[in-house]
Amino acid sequence: PKDVGILALEVYFPSQYVEQVELEKYDGVEAGKYTQGLGQRQMGFCSAHEDINSLCLTVVQRLVERSHLSWDSIGRLEVGTETIIDKSKAVKTVLMQLFQDSGNTDVEGIDTTNACYGGTASLFNAADWVESSSWDGRYALVVCGDIAVYATGNARPTGGAGAVAMLVGPNAPLALERGLRGTHMENAYDFYKPDLASEYPVVDGKLSIQCYFRALDQCYAVYRKKIQSQWQKEGITKPFTMEDFQFIIFHTPFCKLVQKSVGRLLLNDFLAAPKPDTESGIYKGLQSFRGKKLEDTYSDKDVEKAFQKASLEIFNQKTKPSLLLSSRNGNMYTPSVYGCLASLLAQCSAQQLAGSRIGAFSYGSGLAASLFSLRVSQDVAPGSPLDKLVSSFSDLQTRLDSRKCVLPEEFAQIMKLREDTHHLANHTPHGSKDDLFPGTWYLQQIDDKYRREYARK
Ligand code: ACO
């Protein structure tokens, strides 16, 4: 099969959010810390009758309905998540209830977990399945979902929640470029969830940022090496730089980190260039940074500022359009980078996207990271797969605007309620269904044996 990749995409985010400006006041931090400092505008969050299963049920059903798929046409379904409510039973098994009436139980794939990376691992698995001898000709479905919540304190404004579903198969308008995956994995304790009774992680924020940058550097180095050797075979001799990505999307814990990451890629290009021009052009005035070593610069503010400034135009062109959902809904964890993809589709026309190469950086603490690329098809004709994909996101902004704004006091109460109830058996979750978007699945009941029952609004 040719051009294996993403055929259709669906996003679910909660119907309520809190304003970061309000949260700054409520938390008693300096005005601008969350909005300017972290680059966040709003944060979506779930009420007590939503859990990881309900989020994924909603997004999968929406994708299948809107794409007019039959449940039989799916031969693989896997879920990437770090929101664990059961140490054994996979979210995938709950999603199988959607297939029940169709009689299709021949569906490979199961859950994958490592912080925000599980969705990318699932996407790679799904694409590899389609390219393999195990493929039976049907579609694969990749689901990523998470409820990103932090204890009160400085990490809380970097939460969020949501789910993304992707239909994977051949002849895709967003094809995964073969052989072009740069991966970096290592053992780190930057963010982890050792307390199985709590929804909250243990997080070392500063370390997590260093790990993120280091992973980005390493993945970029591997990616460049691989594309360079592909190019060599084709007779292309120029070095690969950021310029060769028309768009770059990132796992987005908060938008400011992504803006810094664009600067970081420019730093990588600058240090790799044999003789960069520092008299004019993009590297103008950066001569004094020539002797820097990447590994010494993770918390070097001078380097960060200089390269953020130099890369501003690149950021505005290649990355900013992808941050709509991240800035208004927050970090969704596993779906984050795919939410950026959805935002890009919502903010750009098919013409702007056609033929481009989209670089995608996925990061999961602990840590697992990959930089890979998607090639957008050239065909922008009305009704073409690309045209359909882009059109399916024309209402993203409107959907975001239609959410309900909740005050920080109420947000804090709901967080407390989740803390007190999310692990209970024999429990009926509180919360009004009125505010949920139509078609949303929600948790109806947890019985005395911890079995969960769901209903759809
Ligand atoms: N106006 C404008 N900017 C401000 C203001 C203000 N009044 N006050 C502070 N700032 C800036 C700071 O200068 C800083 O920016 P800089 O880093 O560019 O200098 C920024 O706001 C944040 O302030 P810090 O003091 O660094 O924030 P703090 O340490 O309290 O928390 C952190 C930030 C560490 C990111 C925290 O929110 C966290 O731990 N989040 C979760 C971990 C995370 O998301 N890690 C990312 C990768 S791993 C993952 O995806 C989970």
Short mmCIF file of C-alpha atoms in Angstrom, two decimals, residues 12 60 104 136 155 208 353 432 447:
data_model
loop_
_atom_site.label_atom_id
_atom_site.label_comp_id
_atom_site.label_asym_id
_atom_site.label_seq_id
_atom_site.Cartn_x
_atom_site.Cartn_y
_atom_site.Cartn_z
CA TYR A 12 -13.13 15.95 21.41
CA VAL A 60 -14.49 7.25 18.23
CA ASN A 104 -17.15 -7.25 14.37
CA ASP A 136 -6.21 -7.59 6.10
CA ALA A 155 1.78 22.99 37.39
CA SER A 208 10.84 17.98 32.42
CA LEU A 353 -1.09 22.78 3.04
CA SER A 432 -25.29 17.96 35.18
CA ASP A 447 -21.31 -0.53 40.70
#
